[in-house]
């Protein structure tokens, strides 16, 4: 505060035993102060206050009675749960904030208080500190000492302290606001501004003036149990700043920015007003614990896509293609494009988020994970499992049906092109909508299905031929031709052409009413056409050739000639000869030619029809 002569000190000190100053005391003070030199404690620079000003001040106090209550006011204090406290020795401590208010706001190195805009690494390491005094414009009849503290383990940024004053002009019709910046040294070069450091050089003066400002020096009202709290704040203070104002209703504010040396320790801010006349003490103590903003990567998170990008199983977690990486980015953007609050925190993201900026802030790694970089340069990794999944090829997830019926083929080891196509058609018919891109059938009836996979190499599935084809049953196996009634021939071992033709006719006639058989041999309509499918060799063996007959797939029936033809009996075995009457001849043992003719004629005559 200020150093004075002993008489002045005695006059300025009011103990707890006095509720107010007597007029005689004030007159003595006026006389004493008017002859006293006031010295700045720190610099010991002597500055003489105009006697007329001091005398006038005291005279006005006497005239208006300011600071002279007629009865004891209610004095109290109280401690708050967070370590803050209030104290008033002549009034209710609840009214302290009416005269003194502390506003300590965390900020970053650029003095930005908005945590969304602040540098997160330094936010909370700095504080904007404002001590507001007499904000309600109360009238103070004496010269009040408005004081504020600087917490320990902090540095005032740029050694800059600002003092704002707001006072009504003459007549009360307007007000004048002023704001002046001071360094620590400049602040102390005045008879109305004082600075006391709590260090080895000034420790005693700091202690003395702290106790004068707070009332700890004597007469402290302990009813609110705040004395120890006040002392704790004293120990947590590195400097005491005092602004000694003239009487009136001036509003003022002391502000500066501090940098914390240790963010883990709580800050204790104290401020108050001390008026000598009336021994008024109002004190406010406030505790602040510096916040630490978490890195964006620990506070924010992008929304994961619901639909993960499918990656070729052989490349999963190893080496994604650029197309796959782009697909991951696109899905991430789609999942977050409306998540503006998070997007705006990404590195390089403009106020209006864009997909282009998003792709620069989010990098998809080779393994399918993504690295997200935020504006505070913190990074977050989204694991590949949240963005990608193994692609399951159609071959593994599509059930292929085997045709209900096997395709009959002539030779199960050597399918013809037509038979291969028949197998293919049967498979396709049994598997519509099964993502089949291609289908091949080999000579043994084995089928290979190629699917329409878009990721990786198209998958394939093989079907075994034994479940697709079967040995075709020839028409010859289906039919058993009827044998006709056996036919007599002159020589079963050497049928004549006519006999062979007759036999074809007989076989055809025996089977022509069997329509399916006739269809199987080519639908002959007559004997000539029947000869193409029914052939007879010279021994009467019949071969019926069906229309499915080929060189590699014979389809014929054999009818045994022994069951078709037989030896016709000779005329001498089937003709009864009637003997004619005997013919007379000259010599029965040696017939003449004429006799022979007679005998012949007689036999023919007795057996008509003989030739």
mmCIF file with all atom_site columns, C-alpha atoms in Angstrom, residues 12 23 95 121 164 193 236 240 332 381 385 403 490 493 502 506 544:
data_model
loop_
_atom_site.group_PDB
_atom_site.id
_atom_site.type_symbol
_atom_site.label_atom_id
_atom_site.label_alt_id
_atom_site.label_comp_id
_atom_site.label_asym_id
_atom_site.label_entity_id
_atom_site.label_seq_id
_atom_site.pdbx_PDB_ins_code
_atom_site.Cartn_x
_atom_site.Cartn_y
_atom_site.Cartn_z
_atom_site.occupancy
_atom_site.B_iso_or_equiv
_atom_site.pdbx_formal_charge
_atom_site.auth_seq_id
_atom_site.auth_comp_id
_atom_site.auth_asym_id
_atom_site.auth_atom_id
_atom_site.pdbx_PDB_model_num
ATOM 1  C CA . UNK A 1 12  ? -5.720  4.774    9.304    1.00 0.00 ? 12  UNK A CA 1
ATOM 2  C CA . UNK A 1 23  ? -15.543 12.926   14.437   1.00 0.00 ? 23  UNK A CA 1
ATOM 3  C CA . UNK A 1 95  ? -23.072 -8.342   -1.312   1.00 0.00 ? 95  UNK A CA 1
ATOM 4  C CA . UNK A 1 121 ? -2.386  -27.835  -27.262  1.00 0.00 ? 121 UNK A CA 1
ATOM 5  C CA . UNK A 1 164 ? -10.214 0.545    -17.561  1.00 0.00 ? 164 UNK A CA 1
ATOM 6  C CA . UNK A 1 193 ? -1.106  2.545    -8.264   1.00 0.00 ? 193 UNK A CA 1
ATOM 7  C CA . UNK A 1 236 ? -1.025  -18.749  -3.383   1.00 0.00 ? 236 UNK A CA 1
ATOM 8  C CA . UNK A 1 240 ? -0.606  -7.705   -5.176   1.00 0.00 ? 240 UNK A CA 1
ATOM 9  C CA . UNK A 1 332 ? -16.832 -42.776  -45.207  1.00 0.00 ? 332 UNK A CA 1
ATOM 10 C CA . UNK A 1 381 ? -7.052  -44.730  -36.923  1.00 0.00 ? 381 UNK A CA 1
ATOM 11 C CA . UNK A 1 385 ? -12.571 -54.274  -39.725  1.00 0.00 ? 385 UNK A CA 1
ATOM 12 C CA . UNK A 1 403 ? -30.462 -80.970  -62.743  1.00 0.00 ? 403 UNK A CA 1
ATOM 13 C CA . UNK A 1 490 ? -36.094 -123.015 -100.948 1.00 0.00 ? 490 UNK A CA 1
ATOM 14 C CA . UNK A 1 493 ? -28.630 -120.923 -96.473  1.00 0.00 ? 493 UNK A CA 1
ATOM 15 C CA . UNK A 1 502 ? -40.674 -111.202 -98.860  1.00 0.00 ? 502 UNK A CA 1
ATOM 16 C CA . UNK A 1 506 ? -43.278 -110.026 -93.320  1.00 0.00 ? 506 UNK A CA 1
ATOM 17 C CA . UNK A 1 544 ? -33.426 -103.690 -87.820  1.00 0.00 ? 544 UNK A CA 1
#
